């Protein structure tokens, strides 16, 4: 084995170890959260963590209402949630459960007229439901406690992630750990793609390993990869789109961006850093005319729009066939855009919202889970690293207008571009953003931070930044003198 092959083997082994550690931590947390909820089942716990309740129940409803399928029943018993027209009907039905060989597992519902039951056969539950005038029977894990959640499809977000959650239910069964497997896989892909993006940007595998390790243990990535929310899917596919962009495959990048939007519309915010990378590439090729760059930018925007429309129609086809094109267009496109641009919930009963800059300081973090001990699991990254990245990003602004091509240039463009996109979304009206959205930024925070620190190890780089600020302030002073003179 030659030296190069040996180095590749060592790098691969370290990368596998990093991924294994990340996977272990996320699986362990997913299991611990499930065990915690199951242990409090008698107190009304349902097994869902944070907004999982909306996406998981929607996935289960899509499985049965759109595809006419049901989750795989695990074990020797059948479980189902029975829904009734009124609270009185639900209470009355409990009197007949034993007669049909049905065991009532929970009646702890405040907003849904329902009970959760178990029986040795499906026929027993069906007969019990029919005899007690149940209006719906939902097999699988207990439903969340929300009005009409048995009909909820979460049409304000695209269905792709919910398809994957539903697939895990169909193949493995309906329990919290299984819902979270797609998220765990996305977490692994996030770590892996971080390595390849850094390697492609810097040509240094060592920096790729350091950055991947930082992302692997970041608490925000681990927390989001261990529960069934949408944002970790967006993160993984944003990284894939950026990987194609830094590989100078911009069309492929925009196509992947369209696919990413089929998980959640916020993926489209990555269009700004991708466009900035493309414009930078055009300038490096000698394309300097404004009209030519504008035309290329419009072409990129149109390609992104076409990719968006194509993938939205493709993944939503089963839903469109079921509910019709008009209702789908109104709810899943226009309604979704309105939802993303609106202030969703304000007041004491609403989850804590945050502005994009809060994410860098660990401020106004979204509480994902509150343990009985009082400990709260927050959607929050490693704040010191996030804060340092923001400080360095601002500190090096003047440096970015120089003709030099430092190692940190593209990482800076990626992070500042995506952060700017969230700022624009906030300005456009989305004032109730939540800190778990920041997971889309997390890999780029570490990509930039590692590149910038490595660059600053050479003292000349720091001096160049200071000189850039000196030149910028001198220009600003001259402009001020002209204005006042």
Coordinates of C-alpha atoms in Angstrom, one line a residue:
X1 CA 0.0 0.0 0.0
X2 CA 1.5 3.4 -1.0
X3 CA 1.5 6.5 1.0
X4 CA -1.5 8.1 -0.8
X5 CA -3.7 5.0 -0.3
X6 CA -2.7 4.8 3.4
X7 CA -3.7 8.4 3.9
X8 CA -7.1 7.8 2.2
X9 CA -7.7 4.8 4.4
X10 CA -7.0 6.8 7.5
X11 CA -9.2 9.7 6.4
X12 CA -12.0 7.3 5.6
X13 CA -11.7 5.5 8.9
X14 CA -11.8 8.8 10.9
X15 CA -14.8 10.0 8.8
X16 CA -16.6 6.7 9.5
X17 CA -15.9 7.1 13.2
X18 CA -17.3 10.6 13.2
X19 CA -20.4 9.4 11.5
X20 CA -20.7 6.5 13.9
X21 CA -20.5 8.7 16.9
X22 CA -23.1 11.1 15.5
X23 CA -25.4 8.2 14.7
X24 CA -25.0 6.7 18.1
X25 CA -25.7 10.0 19.9
X26 CA -28.9 10.6 17.8
X27 CA -30.2 7.1 18.1
X28 CA -29.6 7.1 21.8
X29 CA -31.4 10.4 22.2
X30 CA -34.3 9.2 20.0
X31 CA -34.7 6.1 22.2
X32 CA -34.4 8.1 25.4
X33 CA -37.1 10.5 24.4
X34 CA -39.4 7.5 23.5
X35 CA -38.7 5.8 26.8
X36 CA -39.4 9.1 28.7
X37 CA -42.7 9.6 27.0
X38 CA -43.8 5.9 27.4
X39 CA -42.9 6.1 31.1
X40 CA -45.4 8.9 31.5
X41 CA -48.1 7.5 29.3
X42 CA -50.5 7.1 32.2
X43 CA -50.1 10.8 32.8
X44 CA -51.3 11.7 29.3
X45 CA -47.9 11.7 27.5
X46 CA -48.4 10.7 23.8
X47 CA -44.8 10.0 22.6
X48 CA -44.5 13.1 20.4
X49 CA -41.7 15.6 20.9
X50 CA -42.5 19.2 20.0
X51 CA -43.9 19.7 16.5
X52 CA -43.5 16.0 15.7
X53 CA -47.2 15.7 16.6
X54 CA -48.2 17.5 13.4
X55 CA -45.8 15.8 11.0
X56 CA -46.1 12.3 12.3
X57 CA -49.9 12.4 12.6
X58 CA -50.1 13.9 9.1
X59 CA -47.8 11.1 7.8
X60 CA -50.0 8.5 9.3
X61 CA -53.1 10.2 7.8
X62 CA -51.4 10.4 4.4
X63 CA -50.6 6.7 4.6
X64 CA -54.2 5.7 5.3
X65 CA -56.2 8.5 3.5
X66 CA -54.1 9.0 0.4
X67 CA -52.5 5.5 -0.1
X68 CA -55.2 3.4 1.7
X69 CA -52.4 1.7 3.7
X70 CA -51.8 1.3 7.5
X71 CA -48.7 1.2 9.7
X72 CA -47.2 -2.2 10.2
X73 CA -48.7 -3.7 13.4
X74 CA -45.9 -4.8 15.7
X75 CA -46.4 -7.4 18.4
X76 CA -49.4 -9.7 19.0
X77 CA -51.9 -7.0 19.8
X78 CA -53.6 -4.3 17.7
X79 CA -53.7 -0.7 18.8
X80 CA -55.9 2.1 17.6
X81 CA -57.3 5.5 18.4
X82 CA -61.1 5.7 18.2
X83 CA -62.6 9.1 17.6
X84 CA -66.2 10.1 18.5
X85 CA -68.6 12.9 17.6
X86 CA -68.8 14.1 21.2
X87 CA -67.1 13.7 24.6
X88 CA -70.2 12.1 25.9
X89 CA -70.1 9.4 23.2
X90 CA -66.4 8.7 24.1
X91 CA -67.2 8.4 27.8
X92 CA -70.2 6.2 27.1
X93 CA -68.2 3.9 24.9
X94 CA -65.8 3.0 27.7
X95 CA -68.6 1.0 29.3
X96 CA -68.6 -1.6 26.5
X97 CA -64.9 -2.1 26.0
X98 CA -64.6 -5.3 28.1
X99 CA -67.6 -6.8 26.3
X100 CA -65.7 -6.7 23.0
X101 CA -62.4 -7.9 24.5
X102 CA -60.9 -4.4 24.1
X103 CA -58.5 -2.8 26.7
X104 CA -58.6 0.9 27.1
X105 CA -55.0 2.2 27.3
X106 CA -55.8 6.0 27.5
X107 CA -58.6 8.4 27.6
X108 CA -56.3 11.4 28.3
X109 CA -57.6 13.7 25.5
X110 CA -58.6 17.3 26.1
X111 CA -59.2 18.5 22.6
X112 CA -60.1 15.3 20.7
X113 CA -63.1 13.2 21.6
X114 CA -61.1 9.9 21.6
X115 CA -59.7 6.9 23.4
X116 CA -56.7 4.7 22.7
X117 CA -57.4 1.0 22.8
X118 CA -55.7 -2.4 22.4
X119 CA -57.1 -5.8 21.5
X120 CA -55.9 -9.2 20.3
X121 CA -57.5 -8.8 16.9
X122 CA -58.4 -6.1 14.5
X123 CA -61.9 -7.5 14.2
X124 CA -62.5 -6.8 18.0
X125 CA -61.6 -3.2 17.6
X126 CA -63.6 -2.7 14.4
X127 CA -66.7 -4.3 16.1
X128 CA -66.2 -2.2 19.2
X129 CA -65.9 1.0 17.1
X130 CA -69.0 0.1 15.1
X131 CA -71.1 -0.7 18.1
X132 CA -70.1 2.5 19.9
X133 CA -70.6 4.8 16.8
X134 CA -66.9 5.8 16.5
X135 CA -66.6 8.2 13.5
X136 CA -63.0 7.2 12.8
X137 CA -60.6 4.4 13.8
X138 CA -56.9 5.1 13.4
X139 CA -54.6 2.1 13.8
X140 CA -51.1 2.5 15.1
X141 CA -49.6 4.8 17.8
X142 CA -51.9 7.0 19.8
X143 CA -52.9 10.2 18.0
X144 CA -51.9 13.6 19.3
X145 CA -54.4 15.6 21.3
X146 CA -55.6 18.2 18.8
X147 CA -59.0 18.8 17.3
X148 CA -59.6 17.0 13.9
X149 CA -56.0 15.7 13.9
X150 CA -57.2 12.4 12.5
X151 CA -57.9 14.3 9.2
X152 CA -54.9 16.6 9.2
X153 CA -52.5 16.4 6.2
X154 CA -50.2 19.3 7.0
X155 CA -50.7 20.7 3.5
X156 CA -48.9 24.0 4.4
X157 CA -45.7 22.0 4.0
X158 CA -44.8 19.7 1.0
X159 CA -45.3 16.0 1.7
X160 CA -41.9 14.4 0.9
X161 CA -40.6 14.1 4.5
X162 CA -44.0 12.8 5.6
X163 CA -43.8 10.2 2.9
X164 CA -40.5 9.0 4.4
X165 CA -42.0 9.0 7.9
X166 CA -45.0 7.1 6.6
X167 CA -42.7 4.6 4.8
X168 CA -40.9 3.9 8.0
X169 CA -44.3 3.2 9.7
X170 CA -45.3 0.9 6.9
X171 CA -42.1 -1.1 6.8
X172 CA -41.0 -1.1 10.5
X173 CA -44.0 -0.1 12.6
X174 CA -45.6 2.9 14.3
X175 CA -43.5 4.0 17.3
X176 CA -41.4 7.1 18.0
X177 CA -38.0 5.5 17.2
X178 CA -39.2 4.4 13.8
X179 CA -40.7 7.8 13.0
X180 CA -37.3 9.3 13.6
X181 CA -35.2 7.0 11.4
X182 CA -35.5 9.3 8.3
X183 CA -34.3 12.2 10.5
X184 CA -31.4 10.1 11.8
X185 CA -30.4 9.3 8.2
X186 CA -30.6 13.0 7.3
X187 CA -28.3 13.8 10.2
X188 CA -25.8 11.3 8.9
X189 CA -26.0 12.8 5.4
X190 CA -25.5 16.3 6.9
X191 CA -22.2 15.2 8.5
X192 CA -21.1 13.4 5.4
X193 CA -21.9 16.2 3.0
X194 CA -20.2 18.7 5.3
X195 CA -17.0 16.8 4.9
X196 CA -17.3 16.7 1.1
X197 CA -18.2 20.4 0.8
X198 CA -15.2 21.4 2.8
X199 CA -12.9 19.1 0.9
X200 CA -14.1 20.5 -2.4
X201 CA -13.7 24.1 -1.2
X202 CA -10.4 23.9 0.5
X203 CA -8.7 20.7 -0.9
X204 CA -7.8 19.9 2.7
X205 CA -9.3 16.6 4.0
X206 CA -8.1 17.5 7.5
X207 CA -10.3 20.6 7.5
X208 CA -13.2 18.5 6.2
X209 CA -12.8 16.1 9.1
X210 CA -12.6 18.9 11.7
X211 CA -15.7 20.6 10.3
X212 CA -17.6 17.3 10.0
X213 CA -16.8 16.4 13.6
X214 CA -18.0 19.8 14.8
X215 CA -21.3 19.4 13.0
X216 CA -21.6 15.8 14.2
X217 CA -21.6 16.9 17.9
X218 CA -23.4 20.2 17.6
X219 CA -26.4 20.0 19.9
X220 CA -28.8 21.6 17.4
X221 CA -27.9 19.1 14.7
X222 CA -28.1 16.2 17.1
X223 CA -31.5 17.3 18.5
X224 CA -33.1 17.9 15.2
X225 CA -31.7 14.6 13.8
X226 CA -33.3 12.7 16.7
X227 CA -36.8 13.8 16.2
X228 CA -39.2 13.9 13.3
X229 CA -39.2 17.6 12.2
X230 CA -38.7 18.8 8.6
X231 CA -35.7 21.1 9.0
X232 CA -33.0 18.4 9.2
X233 CA -34.2 17.2 5.7
X234 CA -33.8 20.8 4.4
X235 CA -30.3 21.0 5.9
X236 CA -29.1 17.8 4.2
X237 CA -30.5 18.7 0.8
X238 CA -29.3 22.3 1.1
X239 CA -25.8 20.9 1.6
X240 CA -26.2 18.7 -1.5
X241 CA -27.2 21.7 -3.6
X242 CA -24.2 23.7 -2.3
X243 CA -21.9 20.7 -3.0
X244 CA -22.9 20.9 -6.7
X245 CA -22.5 24.7 -6.6
X246 CA -18.9 24.5 -5.3
X247 CA -18.3 21.8 -7.8
X248 CA -19.3 24.4 -10.5
X249 CA -22.3 22.3 -11.5
X250 CA -24.8 25.1 -11.0
X251 CA -27.7 23.7 -13.0
X252 CA -27.5 20.5 -11.0
X253 CA -27.4 22.6 -7.9
X254 CA -30.6 24.4 -8.7
X255 CA -32.4 21.2 -9.6
X256 CA -31.4 19.8 -6.2
X257 CA -32.7 23.0 -4.7
X258 CA -36.1 22.4 -6.3
X259 CA -36.0 18.9 -4.8
X260 CA -35.1 20.3 -1.4
X261 CA -38.1 22.6 -1.5
X262 CA -40.3 19.5 -1.7
X263 CA -39.4 19.0 2.0
X264 CA -40.0 22.6 3.1
X265 CA -40.1 25.9 1.2
X266 CA -37.3 27.4 3.3
X267 CA -34.9 25.3 1.3
X268 CA -35.3 28.0 -1.4
X269 CA -33.5 30.5 0.7
X270 CA -30.3 28.7 -0.4
X271 CA -30.9 30.2 -3.8
X272 CA -29.2 33.4 -2.6
X273 CA -25.8 31.9 -1.7
X274 CA -25.9 29.6 -4.8
X275 CA -26.5 32.7 -7.0
X276 CA -23.7 34.6 -5.3
X277 CA -21.3 31.7 -5.9
X278 CA -22.4 31.6 -9.5
X279 CA -21.9 35.3 -10.0
X280 CA -18.5 35.0 -8.4
X281 CA -17.6 32.2 -10.8
X282 CA -18.8 34.3 -13.8
X283 CA -16.6 37.3 -12.7
X284 CA -13.6 34.9 -12.3
X285 CA -14.2 33.8 -15.9
X286 CA -14.0 37.5 -17.0
X287 CA -17.8 38.1 -17.4
X288 CA -18.0 41.7 -16.0
X289 CA -20.9 43.3 -17.9
X290 CA -23.9 44.0 -15.7
X291 CA -26.5 43.0 -18.4
X292 CA -24.8 39.6 -19.0
X293 CA -24.6 38.8 -15.3
X294 CA -28.2 40.0 -14.9
X295 CA -29.4 37.7 -17.7
X296 CA -27.5 34.7 -16.2
X297 CA -29.1 35.5 -12.8
X298 CA -32.6 35.6 -14.3
X299 CA -31.9 32.3 -16.1
X300 CA -30.9 30.8 -12.7
X301 CA -34.0 32.1 -11.1
X302 CA -36.2 30.7 -13.9
X303 CA -34.5 27.3 -13.6
X304 CA -35.1 27.3 -9.9
X305 CA -38.7 28.2 -10.4
X306 CA -39.2 25.4 -12.9
X307 CA -37.5 22.9 -10.6
X308 CA -39.7 24.1 -7.8
X309 CA -42.9 23.6 -9.7
X310 CA -41.8 20.3 -11.2
X311 CA -40.9 18.7 -7.8
X312 CA -44.0 20.2 -6.1
X313 CA -46.3 18.6 -8.7
X314 CA -44.3 15.4 -8.7
X315 CA -44.3 14.7 -5.0
X316 CA -47.9 16.0 -4.5
X317 CA -49.4 14.1 -7.4
X318 CA -51.1 11.5 -5.0
X319 CA -52.6 14.2 -2.9
X320 CA -53.7 16.2 -6.0
X321 CA -55.5 13.1 -7.3
X322 CA -57.2 12.7 -4.0
X323 CA -58.3 16.3 -3.1
X324 CA -58.2 18.0 -6.5
X325 CA -55.8 20.4 -8.1
X326 CA -57.6 23.6 -7.0
X327 CA -57.7 22.8 -3.3
X328 CA -54.1 21.6 -3.4
X329 CA -53.0 24.8 -5.2
X330 CA -54.8 27.0 -2.7
X331 CA -53.6 25.2 0.4
X332 CA -50.1 23.8 -0.5
X333 CA -48.8 26.7 -2.7
X334 CA -50.7 30.0 -2.0
X335 CA -51.6 29.0 1.6
X336 CA -48.1 27.8 2.3
X337 CA -46.5 31.0 0.9
X338 CA -48.8 33.0 3.0
X339 CA -48.0 30.9 6.1
X340 CA -44.2 31.4 5.6
X341 CA -44.6 35.2 5.2
X342 CA -47.0 35.6 8.1
X343 CA -46.7 36.2 11.9
X344 CA -48.1 32.9 13.0
X345 CA -48.6 33.0 16.8
X346 CA -48.1 35.8 19.3
X347 CA -48.9 35.7 23.0
X348 CA -48.3 33.8 26.2
X349 CA -49.7 30.6 24.9
X350 CA -47.5 30.6 21.8
X351 CA -44.0 29.0 21.4
X352 CA -41.1 31.4 21.8
X353 CA -40.1 33.0 18.5
X354 CA -36.7 34.4 17.5
X355 CA -35.1 36.6 15.0
X356 CA -32.3 35.2 12.8
X357 CA -29.6 37.1 14.7
X358 CA -30.8 35.5 18.0
X359 CA -29.7 32.1 16.8
X360 CA -26.1 33.2 16.9
X361 CA -26.3 34.1 20.6
X362 CA -28.5 31.2 21.8
X363 CA -31.3 33.7 22.6
X364 CA -35.0 33.0 22.5
X365 CA -34.4 29.3 21.8
X366 CA -37.3 27.1 21.0
X367 CA -38.0 24.5 23.8
X368 CA -38.2 21.1 22.2
X369 CA -38.9 19.0 25.3
X370 CA -39.3 19.6 29.0
X371 CA -38.3 16.7 31.3
X372 CA -40.1 16.0 34.6
X373 CA -36.9 17.2 36.4
X374 CA -37.4 20.6 34.8
X375 CA -34.5 20.3 32.4
X376 CA -35.4 21.7 29.0
X377 CA -34.1 20.5 25.7
X378 CA -33.7 23.5 23.5
X379 CA -33.2 23.9 19.8
X380 CA -29.9 25.7 20.2
X381 CA -26.5 25.2 18.7
X382 CA -23.1 25.6 20.4
X383 CA -23.5 29.4 21.1
X384 CA -19.8 30.3 21.4
X385 CA -19.0 28.9 18.0
X386 CA -22.1 30.6 16.4
X387 CA -21.3 33.9 18.0
X388 CA -17.7 33.8 16.9
X389 CA -18.7 33.0 13.4
X390 CA -21.0 36.0 13.3
X391 CA -18.3 38.3 14.7
X392 CA -15.7 37.0 12.1
X393 CA -18.3 37.3 9.3
X394 CA -18.8 41.0 10.1
X395 CA -15.1 41.6 10.9
X396 CA -14.1 40.4 7.4
X397 CA -16.8 42.3 5.4
X398 CA -14.4 44.9 4.1
X399 CA -11.9 42.2 3.2
X400 CA -14.4 40.6 0.8
X401 CA -14.2 43.6 -1.6
X402 CA -10.5 42.9 -2.3
X403 CA -9.4 41.1 -5.5
X404 CA -7.6 38.4 -3.5
X405 CA -9.1 34.9 -3.2
X406 CA -8.7 33.8 0.4
X407 CA -9.7 30.3 1.5
X408 CA -12.6 31.7 3.5
X409 CA -14.2 33.6 0.6
X410 CA -16.7 31.0 -0.6
X411 CA -17.5 29.8 2.9
X412 CA -18.2 33.5 3.8
X413 CA -20.5 33.9 0.8
X414 CA -22.4 30.7 1.7
X415 CA -23.0 31.7 5.3
X416 CA -23.7 35.4 4.8
X417 CA -25.9 34.6 1.8
X418 CA -28.1 32.1 3.7
X419 CA -28.2 34.4 6.8
X420 CA -29.2 37.3 4.6
X421 CA -32.0 35.2 3.1
X422 CA -33.4 34.6 6.5
X423 CA -33.1 38.3 7.3
X424 CA -35.1 39.1 4.1
X425 CA -37.7 36.6 5.1
X426 CA -38.0 38.3 8.5
X427 CA -38.3 41.7 6.8
X428 CA -40.9 40.3 4.4
X429 CA -43.2 39.5 7.4
X430 CA -42.1 36.2 8.9
X431 CA -41.6 37.6 12.4
X432 CA -42.3 34.3 14.2
X433 CA -39.3 32.3 13.1
X434 CA -38.1 29.6 15.5
X435 CA -34.6 28.7 16.5
X436 CA -34.8 25.2 15.0
X437 CA -34.8 26.8 11.6
X438 CA -31.1 27.6 12.3
X439 CA -30.1 24.0 11.7
X440 CA -30.0 24.9 8.0
X441 CA -27.3 27.4 8.8
X442 CA -25.3 25.2 11.2
X443 CA -23.1 23.3 8.7
X444 CA -22.2 26.6 7.0
X445 CA -21.4 28.3 10.3
X446 CA -18.8 25.6 11.0
X447 CA -17.6 25.5 7.4
X448 CA -16.9 29.2 7.5
X449 CA -15.5 29.2 11.1
X450 CA -13.0 26.4 10.4
X451 CA -11.9 28.0 7.1
X452 CA -11.6 31.5 8.7
X453 CA -9.6 30.3 11.7
X454 CA -7.3 28.3 9.5
X455 CA -6.7 31.3 7.3
X456 CA -6.0 33.5 10.4
X457 CA -3.3 31.2 11.5
X458 CA -1.2 33.1 9.0
X459 CA -0.8 36.5 10.6
X460 CA -0.6 38.2 7.2
X461 CA -4.3 37.4 6.7
X462 CA -5.3 39.4 9.8
X463 CA -3.2 42.3 8.7
X464 CA -4.9 42.2 5.2
X465 CA -8.3 42.4 6.9
X466 CA -7.2 45.4 9.0
X467 CA -5.7 47.1 5.9
X468 CA -9.0 46.5 4.1
X469 CA -10.9 48.3 6.9
X470 CA -8.4 51.1 6.8
X471 CA -9.0 51.6 3.0
X472 CA -12.8 51.3 3.5
X473 CA -12.9 53.9 6.2
X474 CA -10.7 56.2 4.2
X475 CA -13.1 55.9 1.2
X476 CA -16.0 56.6 3.6
X477 CA -14.3 59.6 5.0
X478 CA -13.6 61.0 1.5
X479 CA -17.2 60.5 0.5
X480 CA -18.3 62.3 3.7
X481 CA -16.0 65.2 2.9
X482 CA -17.4 65.5 -0.6
X483 CA -21.0 65.4 0.8
X484 CA -20.3 68.1 3.4
X485 CA -17.9 70.2 1.3

